[in-house]
Coordinates of C-alpha atoms and ligand atoms in Angstrom, one line a residue:
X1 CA 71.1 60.7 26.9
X2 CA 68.0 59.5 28.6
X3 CA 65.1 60.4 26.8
X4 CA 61.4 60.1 28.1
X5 CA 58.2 59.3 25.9
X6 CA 55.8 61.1 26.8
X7 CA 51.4 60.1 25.4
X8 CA 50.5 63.8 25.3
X9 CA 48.5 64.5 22.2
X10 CA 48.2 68.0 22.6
X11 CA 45.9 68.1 19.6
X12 CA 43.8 65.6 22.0
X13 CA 44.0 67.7 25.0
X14 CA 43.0 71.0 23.8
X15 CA 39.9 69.8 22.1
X16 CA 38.5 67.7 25.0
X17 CA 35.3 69.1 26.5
X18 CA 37.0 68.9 30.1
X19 CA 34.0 71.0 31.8
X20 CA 31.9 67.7 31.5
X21 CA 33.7 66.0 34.0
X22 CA 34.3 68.5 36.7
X23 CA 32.8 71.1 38.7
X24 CA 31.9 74.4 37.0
X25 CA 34.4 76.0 39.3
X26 CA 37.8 74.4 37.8
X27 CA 36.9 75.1 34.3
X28 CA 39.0 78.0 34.2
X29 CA 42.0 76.1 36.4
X30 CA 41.4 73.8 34.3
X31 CA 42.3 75.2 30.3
X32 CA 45.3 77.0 32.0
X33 CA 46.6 73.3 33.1
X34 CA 46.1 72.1 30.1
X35 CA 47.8 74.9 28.0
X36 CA 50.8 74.6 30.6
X37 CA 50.8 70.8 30.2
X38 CA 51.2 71.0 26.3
X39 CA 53.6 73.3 26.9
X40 CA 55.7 72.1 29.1
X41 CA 55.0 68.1 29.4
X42 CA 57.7 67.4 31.8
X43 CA 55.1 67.8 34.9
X44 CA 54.8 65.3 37.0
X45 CA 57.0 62.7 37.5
X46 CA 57.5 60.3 34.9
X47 CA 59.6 56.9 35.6
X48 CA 60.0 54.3 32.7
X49 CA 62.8 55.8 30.5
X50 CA 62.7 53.9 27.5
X51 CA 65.9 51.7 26.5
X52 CA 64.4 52.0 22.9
X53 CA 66.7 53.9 20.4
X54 CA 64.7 53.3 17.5
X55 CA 63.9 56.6 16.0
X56 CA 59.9 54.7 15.6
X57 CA 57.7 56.0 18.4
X58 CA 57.0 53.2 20.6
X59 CA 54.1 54.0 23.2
X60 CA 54.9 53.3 26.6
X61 CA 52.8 50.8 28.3
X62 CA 52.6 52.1 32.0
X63 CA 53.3 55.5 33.8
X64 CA 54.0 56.3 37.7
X65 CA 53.0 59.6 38.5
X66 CA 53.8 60.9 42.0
X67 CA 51.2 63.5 43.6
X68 CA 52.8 66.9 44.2
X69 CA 51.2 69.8 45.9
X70 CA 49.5 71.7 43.6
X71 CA 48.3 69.1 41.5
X72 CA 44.6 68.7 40.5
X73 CA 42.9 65.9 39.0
X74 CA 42.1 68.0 35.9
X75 CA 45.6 68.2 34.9
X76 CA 46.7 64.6 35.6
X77 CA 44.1 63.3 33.6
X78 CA 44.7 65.5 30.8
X79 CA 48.2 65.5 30.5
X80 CA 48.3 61.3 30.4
X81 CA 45.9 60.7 28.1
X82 CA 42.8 60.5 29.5
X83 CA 39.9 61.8 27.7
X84 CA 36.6 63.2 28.7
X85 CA 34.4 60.3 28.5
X86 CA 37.3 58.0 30.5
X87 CA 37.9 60.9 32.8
X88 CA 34.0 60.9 33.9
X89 CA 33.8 57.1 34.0
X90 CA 36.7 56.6 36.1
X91 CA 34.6 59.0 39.0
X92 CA 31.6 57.5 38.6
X93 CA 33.0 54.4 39.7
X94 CA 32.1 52.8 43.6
X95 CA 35.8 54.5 44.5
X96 CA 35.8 57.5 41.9
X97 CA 35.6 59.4 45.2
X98 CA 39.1 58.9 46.0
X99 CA 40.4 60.1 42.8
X100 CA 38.7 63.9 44.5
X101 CA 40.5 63.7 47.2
X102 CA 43.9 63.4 45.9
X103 CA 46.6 63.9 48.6
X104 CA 50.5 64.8 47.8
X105 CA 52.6 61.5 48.1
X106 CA 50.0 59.6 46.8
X107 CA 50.8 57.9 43.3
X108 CA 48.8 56.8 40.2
X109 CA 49.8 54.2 37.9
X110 CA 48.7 54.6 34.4
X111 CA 48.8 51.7 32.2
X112 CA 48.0 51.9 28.3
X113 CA 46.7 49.7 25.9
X114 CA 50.1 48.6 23.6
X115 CA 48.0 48.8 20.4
X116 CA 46.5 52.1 20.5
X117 CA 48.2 53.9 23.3
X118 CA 44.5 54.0 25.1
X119 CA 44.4 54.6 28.9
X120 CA 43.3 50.7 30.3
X121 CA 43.8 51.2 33.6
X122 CA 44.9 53.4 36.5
X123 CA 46.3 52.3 39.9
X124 CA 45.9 54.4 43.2
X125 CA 48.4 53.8 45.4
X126 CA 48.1 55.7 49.2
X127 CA 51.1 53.9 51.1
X128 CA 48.4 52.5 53.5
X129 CA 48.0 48.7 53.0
X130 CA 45.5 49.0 49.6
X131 CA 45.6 49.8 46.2
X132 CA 42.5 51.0 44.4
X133 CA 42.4 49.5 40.3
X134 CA 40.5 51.6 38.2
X135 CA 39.8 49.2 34.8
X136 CA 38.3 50.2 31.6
X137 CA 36.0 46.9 29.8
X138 CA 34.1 46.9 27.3
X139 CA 30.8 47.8 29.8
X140 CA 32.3 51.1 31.3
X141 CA 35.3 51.4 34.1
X142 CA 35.4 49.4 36.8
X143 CA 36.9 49.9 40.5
X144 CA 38.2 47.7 43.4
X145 CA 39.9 47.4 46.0
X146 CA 43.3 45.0 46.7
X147 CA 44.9 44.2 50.0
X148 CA 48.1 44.3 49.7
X149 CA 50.7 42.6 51.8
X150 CA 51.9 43.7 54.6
X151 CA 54.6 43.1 57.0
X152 CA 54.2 42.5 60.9
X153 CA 56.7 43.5 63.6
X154 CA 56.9 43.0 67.0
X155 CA 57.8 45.6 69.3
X156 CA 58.1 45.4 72.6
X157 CA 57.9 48.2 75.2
X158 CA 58.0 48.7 79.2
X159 CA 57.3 52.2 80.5
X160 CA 58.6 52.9 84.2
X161 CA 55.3 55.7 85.7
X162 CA 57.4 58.5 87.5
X163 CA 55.5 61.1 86.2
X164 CA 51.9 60.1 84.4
X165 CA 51.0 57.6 81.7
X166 CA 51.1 59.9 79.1
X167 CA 54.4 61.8 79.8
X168 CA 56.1 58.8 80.2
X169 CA 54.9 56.8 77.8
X170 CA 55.1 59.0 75.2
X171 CA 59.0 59.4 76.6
X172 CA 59.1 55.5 75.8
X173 CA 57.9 55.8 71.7
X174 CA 54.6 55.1 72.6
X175 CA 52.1 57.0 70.3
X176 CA 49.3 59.2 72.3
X177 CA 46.7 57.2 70.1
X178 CA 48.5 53.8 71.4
X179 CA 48.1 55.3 75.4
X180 CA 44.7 56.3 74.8
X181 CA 43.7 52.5 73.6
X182 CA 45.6 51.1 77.0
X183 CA 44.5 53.4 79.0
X184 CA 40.6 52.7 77.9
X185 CA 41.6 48.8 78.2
X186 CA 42.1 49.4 81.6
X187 CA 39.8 52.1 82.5
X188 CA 37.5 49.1 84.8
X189 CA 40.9 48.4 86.8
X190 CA 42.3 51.2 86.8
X191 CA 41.5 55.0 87.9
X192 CA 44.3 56.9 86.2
X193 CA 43.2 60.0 87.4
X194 CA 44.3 58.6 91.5
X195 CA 45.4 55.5 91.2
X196 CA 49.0 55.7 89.6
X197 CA 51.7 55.5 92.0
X198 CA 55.4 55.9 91.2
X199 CA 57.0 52.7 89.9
X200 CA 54.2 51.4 88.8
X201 CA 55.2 49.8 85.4
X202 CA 53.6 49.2 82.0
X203 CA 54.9 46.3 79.4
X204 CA 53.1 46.4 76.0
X205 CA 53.6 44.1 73.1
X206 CA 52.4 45.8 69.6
X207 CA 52.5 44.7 66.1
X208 CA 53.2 47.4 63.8
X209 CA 52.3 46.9 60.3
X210 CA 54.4 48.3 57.3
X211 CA 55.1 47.8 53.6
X212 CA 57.9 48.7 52.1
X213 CA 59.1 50.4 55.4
X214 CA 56.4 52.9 55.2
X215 CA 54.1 52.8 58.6
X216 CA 50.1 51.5 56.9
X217 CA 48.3 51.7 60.0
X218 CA 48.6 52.4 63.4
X219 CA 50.1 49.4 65.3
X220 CA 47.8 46.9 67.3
X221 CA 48.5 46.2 70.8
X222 CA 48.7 42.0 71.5
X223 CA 49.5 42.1 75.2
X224 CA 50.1 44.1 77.4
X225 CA 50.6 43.9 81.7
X226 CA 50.0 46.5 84.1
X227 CA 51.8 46.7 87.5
X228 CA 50.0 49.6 90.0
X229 CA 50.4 50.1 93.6
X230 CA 50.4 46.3 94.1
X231 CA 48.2 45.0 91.9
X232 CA 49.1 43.4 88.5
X233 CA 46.9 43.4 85.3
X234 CA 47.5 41.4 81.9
X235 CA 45.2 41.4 78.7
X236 CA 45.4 39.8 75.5
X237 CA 44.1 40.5 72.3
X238 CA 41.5 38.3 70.8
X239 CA 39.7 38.6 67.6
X240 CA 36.6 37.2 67.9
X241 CA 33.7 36.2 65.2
X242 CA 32.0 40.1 65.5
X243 CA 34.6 42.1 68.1
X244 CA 37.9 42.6 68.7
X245 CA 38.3 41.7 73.2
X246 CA 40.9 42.3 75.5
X247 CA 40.9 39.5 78.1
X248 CA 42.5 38.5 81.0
X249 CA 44.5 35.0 80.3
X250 CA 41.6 32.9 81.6
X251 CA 39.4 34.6 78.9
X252 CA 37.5 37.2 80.9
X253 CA 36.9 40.7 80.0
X254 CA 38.9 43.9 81.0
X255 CA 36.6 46.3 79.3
X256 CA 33.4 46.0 82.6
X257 CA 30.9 47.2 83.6
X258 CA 31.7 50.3 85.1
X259 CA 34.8 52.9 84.5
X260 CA 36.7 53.2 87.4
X261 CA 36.8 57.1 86.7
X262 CA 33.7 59.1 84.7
X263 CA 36.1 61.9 83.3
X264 CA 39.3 61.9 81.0
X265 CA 42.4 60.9 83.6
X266 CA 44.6 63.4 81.9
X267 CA 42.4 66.3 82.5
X268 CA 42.4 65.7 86.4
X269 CA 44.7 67.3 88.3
X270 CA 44.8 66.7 92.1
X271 CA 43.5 63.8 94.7
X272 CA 41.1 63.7 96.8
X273 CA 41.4 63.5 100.5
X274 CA 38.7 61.7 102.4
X275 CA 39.5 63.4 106.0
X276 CA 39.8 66.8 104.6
X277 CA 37.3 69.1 106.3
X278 CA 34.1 69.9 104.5
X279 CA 35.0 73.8 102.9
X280 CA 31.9 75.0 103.3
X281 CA 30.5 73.4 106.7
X282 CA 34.2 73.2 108.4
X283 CA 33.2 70.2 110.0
X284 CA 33.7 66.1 108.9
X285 CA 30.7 65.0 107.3
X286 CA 30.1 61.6 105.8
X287 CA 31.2 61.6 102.1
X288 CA 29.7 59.2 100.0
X289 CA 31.1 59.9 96.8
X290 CA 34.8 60.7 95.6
X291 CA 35.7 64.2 94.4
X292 CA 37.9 64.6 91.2
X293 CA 39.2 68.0 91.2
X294 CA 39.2 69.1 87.1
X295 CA 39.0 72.2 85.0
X296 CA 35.4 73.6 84.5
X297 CA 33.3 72.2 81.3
X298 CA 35.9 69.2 80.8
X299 CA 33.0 66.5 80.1
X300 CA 31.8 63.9 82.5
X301 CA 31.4 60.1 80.6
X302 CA 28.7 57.4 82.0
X303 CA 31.0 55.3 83.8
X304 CA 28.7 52.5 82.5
X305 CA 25.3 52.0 79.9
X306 CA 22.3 52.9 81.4
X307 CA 19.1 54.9 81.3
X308 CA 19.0 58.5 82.6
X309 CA 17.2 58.3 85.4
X310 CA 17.3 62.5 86.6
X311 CA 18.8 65.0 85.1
X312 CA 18.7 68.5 86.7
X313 CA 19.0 70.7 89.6
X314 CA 19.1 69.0 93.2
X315 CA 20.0 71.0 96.3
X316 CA 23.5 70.8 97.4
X317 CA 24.4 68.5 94.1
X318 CA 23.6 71.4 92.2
X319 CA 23.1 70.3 88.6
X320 CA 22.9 66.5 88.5
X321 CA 23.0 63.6 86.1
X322 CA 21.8 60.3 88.0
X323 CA 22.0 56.6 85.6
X324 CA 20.3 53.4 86.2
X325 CA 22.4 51.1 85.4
X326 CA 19.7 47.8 85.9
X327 CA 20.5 45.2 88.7
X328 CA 20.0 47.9 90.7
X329 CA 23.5 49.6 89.9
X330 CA 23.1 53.6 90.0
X331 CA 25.7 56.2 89.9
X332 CA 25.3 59.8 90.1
X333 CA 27.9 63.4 88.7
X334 CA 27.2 66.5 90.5
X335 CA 28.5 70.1 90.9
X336 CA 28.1 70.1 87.1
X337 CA 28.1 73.3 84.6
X338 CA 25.8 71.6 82.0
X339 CA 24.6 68.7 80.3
X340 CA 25.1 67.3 76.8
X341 CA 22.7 68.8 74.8
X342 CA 19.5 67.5 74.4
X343 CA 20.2 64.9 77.1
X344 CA 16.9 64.1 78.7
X345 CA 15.7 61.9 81.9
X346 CA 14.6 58.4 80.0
X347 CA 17.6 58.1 77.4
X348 CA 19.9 55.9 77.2
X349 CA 23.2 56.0 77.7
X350 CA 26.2 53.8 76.5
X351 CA 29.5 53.2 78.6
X352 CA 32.5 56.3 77.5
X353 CA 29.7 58.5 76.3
X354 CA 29.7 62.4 77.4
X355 CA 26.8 63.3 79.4
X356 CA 27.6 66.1 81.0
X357 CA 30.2 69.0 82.3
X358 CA 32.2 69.4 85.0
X359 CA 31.4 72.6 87.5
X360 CA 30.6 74.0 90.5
X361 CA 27.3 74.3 90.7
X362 CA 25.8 73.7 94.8
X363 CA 27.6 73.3 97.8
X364 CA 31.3 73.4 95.7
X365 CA 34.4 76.3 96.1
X366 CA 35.8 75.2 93.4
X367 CA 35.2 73.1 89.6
X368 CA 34.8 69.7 90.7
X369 CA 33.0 66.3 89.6
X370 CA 31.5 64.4 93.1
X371 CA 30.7 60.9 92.0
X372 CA 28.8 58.7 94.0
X373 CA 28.1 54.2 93.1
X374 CA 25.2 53.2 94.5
X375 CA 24.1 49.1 94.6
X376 CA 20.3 49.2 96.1
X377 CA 20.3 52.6 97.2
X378 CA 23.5 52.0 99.4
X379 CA 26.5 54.0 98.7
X380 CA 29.5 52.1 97.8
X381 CA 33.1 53.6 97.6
X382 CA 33.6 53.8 93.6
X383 CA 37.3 53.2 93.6
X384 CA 37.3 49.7 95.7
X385 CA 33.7 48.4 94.6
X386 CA 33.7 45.3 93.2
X387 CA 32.6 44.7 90.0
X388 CA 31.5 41.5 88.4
X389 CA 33.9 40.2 85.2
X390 CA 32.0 39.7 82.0
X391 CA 32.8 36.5 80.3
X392 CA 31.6 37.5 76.6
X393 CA 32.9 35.0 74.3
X394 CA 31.1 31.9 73.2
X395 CA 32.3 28.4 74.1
X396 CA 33.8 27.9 71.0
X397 CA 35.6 31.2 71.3
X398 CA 36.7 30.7 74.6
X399 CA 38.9 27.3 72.9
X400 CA 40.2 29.1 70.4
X401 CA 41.5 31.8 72.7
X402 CA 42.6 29.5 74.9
X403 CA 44.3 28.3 72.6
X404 CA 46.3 31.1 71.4
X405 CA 46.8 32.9 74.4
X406 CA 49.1 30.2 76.0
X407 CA 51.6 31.2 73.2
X408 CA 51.4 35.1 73.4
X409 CA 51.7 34.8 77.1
X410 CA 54.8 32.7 77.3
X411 CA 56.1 35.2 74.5
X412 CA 55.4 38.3 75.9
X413 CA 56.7 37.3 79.9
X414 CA 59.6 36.2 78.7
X415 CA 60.6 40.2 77.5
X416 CA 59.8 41.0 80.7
X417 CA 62.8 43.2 82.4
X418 CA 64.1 41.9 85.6
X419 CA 62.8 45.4 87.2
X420 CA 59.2 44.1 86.2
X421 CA 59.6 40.4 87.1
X422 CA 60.6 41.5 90.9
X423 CA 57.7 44.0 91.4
X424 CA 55.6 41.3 90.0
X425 CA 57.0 38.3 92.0
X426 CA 57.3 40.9 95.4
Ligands
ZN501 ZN1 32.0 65.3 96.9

């Protein structure tokens, strides 16, 4: 028979001023737990059988307990040995706060002294790739935090676009968190809201990191290529001294100057035609901008950093936001519902950052965004402008990534699908 040593001293338990510790509100929680842990012991899960037959109680040195729903601090702490004084150290330590925030399928190691049966330590384990040690020294208890190691696979992916980036990349096992970061690494080359075209074709390499075969964090993307409507697109991942980059091989920046589209691609739902006739006037008049049909109030982003430069009512525009960009780069969202609050002519602006709503405020039939790219005053057409790479790393940077990238490349083409290689090489 398999018999389990327990350290409850219920005689302990019962006496301990618990409402020290912990908010006024789980006192009464609290006594319950501990009546039903005296009670009833066998609560949480306890590994560590003992081998010992000795009739002579022999303390156990460590326990794993694994976090059920349900469970509360209180109760952990009371039914493993842990008394008032320990219980309050342990959460005034620099991580204490994650002991609060207790979630089921987390586990806690308890270790105990082998002389006096004393709580030394306590181990927080939350399946991602640290462990939080809680010590007890002389001086009080003490936390920190150890990186634990993890394991790296490669996994390589192509995605063929008959329907849209999302759909059919999801279709491929890619998570919508993992689109969102390729579709933002190409948001300067690519509009995704008019641009795709079917059989246009994405290959991504990630790393996904796990211990013990249990997913720690969400994989990193190291390459990935890009082939639309004739064009092709590579970056490579490159950890700098202070930023994470995606470059092209030559070491040149994906992430520009501009978006190629203000709004969120997956929000957008039809094309624009240049030749259609104007709906209002029913004749062909000069469009400077391009028109992104999308559902009312789905927000508008600064397709680059800037200073707001007018923000209001214009005729025709209806309610507009207009940012200087500097270097005499403007661009300018109209037809909107509203702006983001507090937005005010004079602030500044970062690149991705909501400034307004889309509407159909002016000369619009229907919820729209007209954007307009202006270089010194002079319209340009926003999908086909050209704008300048970035070269952001330092010289010494650049040599390291140089470096590097020759290897990840050759690794990364040479998964490439026959399907890819011939739209590439067409
Ligand atoms: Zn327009």
């Amino acid at each position: 028979m398999r018999r389990y040593i327990l350290p409850l001293l219920s005689v302990v338990l019962v006496g301990t001023g618990a409402g020290l510790l912990l908010s006024p509100s789980s006192d009464p929680v609290l006594l319950t737990q501990t009546q039903v842990a005296t009670n009833q012991p066998v609560t949480t899960l306890i590994s560590q059988p003992t081998t010992n037959q000795s009739p002579t109680y022999a303390p156990p040195t460590q326990l794993n307990i694994s976090v059920k729903p349900g469970d509360s601090l209180s109760a952990i702490f009371q039914s493993h040995g842990l008394d008032a004084a320990q219980s309050y150290q342990l959460l005034q330590t620099e991580h204490g706060a994650l002991l609060n925030k207790l979630q089921p399928g987390q586990e806690i190691e308890i270790r105990y002294t082998q002389r006096d049966n004393h709580v030394h330590q306590l181990i927080l384990r939350s399946g991602d790739a640290t462990e939080t040690h809680f010590s007890f020294q002389d001086n009080g208890c003490h936390s920190k935090q150890i990186a634990l190691a993890v394991e790296s696979n490669k996994d390589y992916r192509e995605v063929s676009i008959s329907r849209s980036l999302q759909q059919d990349a999801q279709a491929a096992g890619l998570s919508a968190a993992t689109i969102q970061t390729i579709s933002q690494i190409l948001a300067s080359e690519i509009d995704f809201a008019l641009d795709l075209r079917t059989g246009d074709h994405l290959a991504v390499l990630l790393n996904r990191h796990t211990r013990n075969g249990k997913t720690v964090s969400s994989p990193t993307i190291e390459a990935l290529a890009f082939f639309n409507n004739g064009r092709y697109f590579e970056a490579f991942r490159f950890e700098g001294e202070s930023n994470t980059y995606y470059l092209t091989a030559d070491g040149l920046s994906l992430q520009r100057r501009f978006l190629r589209a203000p709004l969120d691609y997956r929000r957008v739902s039809s094309r624009f035609n240049p030749n259609r006739l104007h709906p209002i006037f029913k004749t062909q008049r000069p469009h400077n901008g391009i028109d992104y049909a999308a559902p009312e109030g789905i927000p508008v982003l600064a397709a680059g950093s800037g200073r707001i430069s007018f923000i209001g009512e214009q005729k025709g525009y209806g309610n507009v936001v207009i940012v200087d960009h500097g270097q005499s780069y403007s661009t300018l969202y109209a037809h909107l519902s509203g702006f983001a609050a507090g937005l005010q002519a004079g602030d500044d602006v970062s690149q991705g950052d909501e400034i307004a709503y889309v509407g159909q405020t002016g000369w619009a039939t229907g919820p729209h965004l007209h954007y307009e790219f202006r270089i010194h005053g002079q319209h340009k057409n926003p999908s086909t402008v050209t704008i300048p790479y970035d070269a952001p790393l330092s010289k010494q940077e650049l040599m390291t990534f140089l470096q590097q990238v020759a290897g990840i490349k050759r690794d990364f083409t040479s998964r490439f699908s026959t399907q890819l290689k011939s739209k590439i090489n067409r």
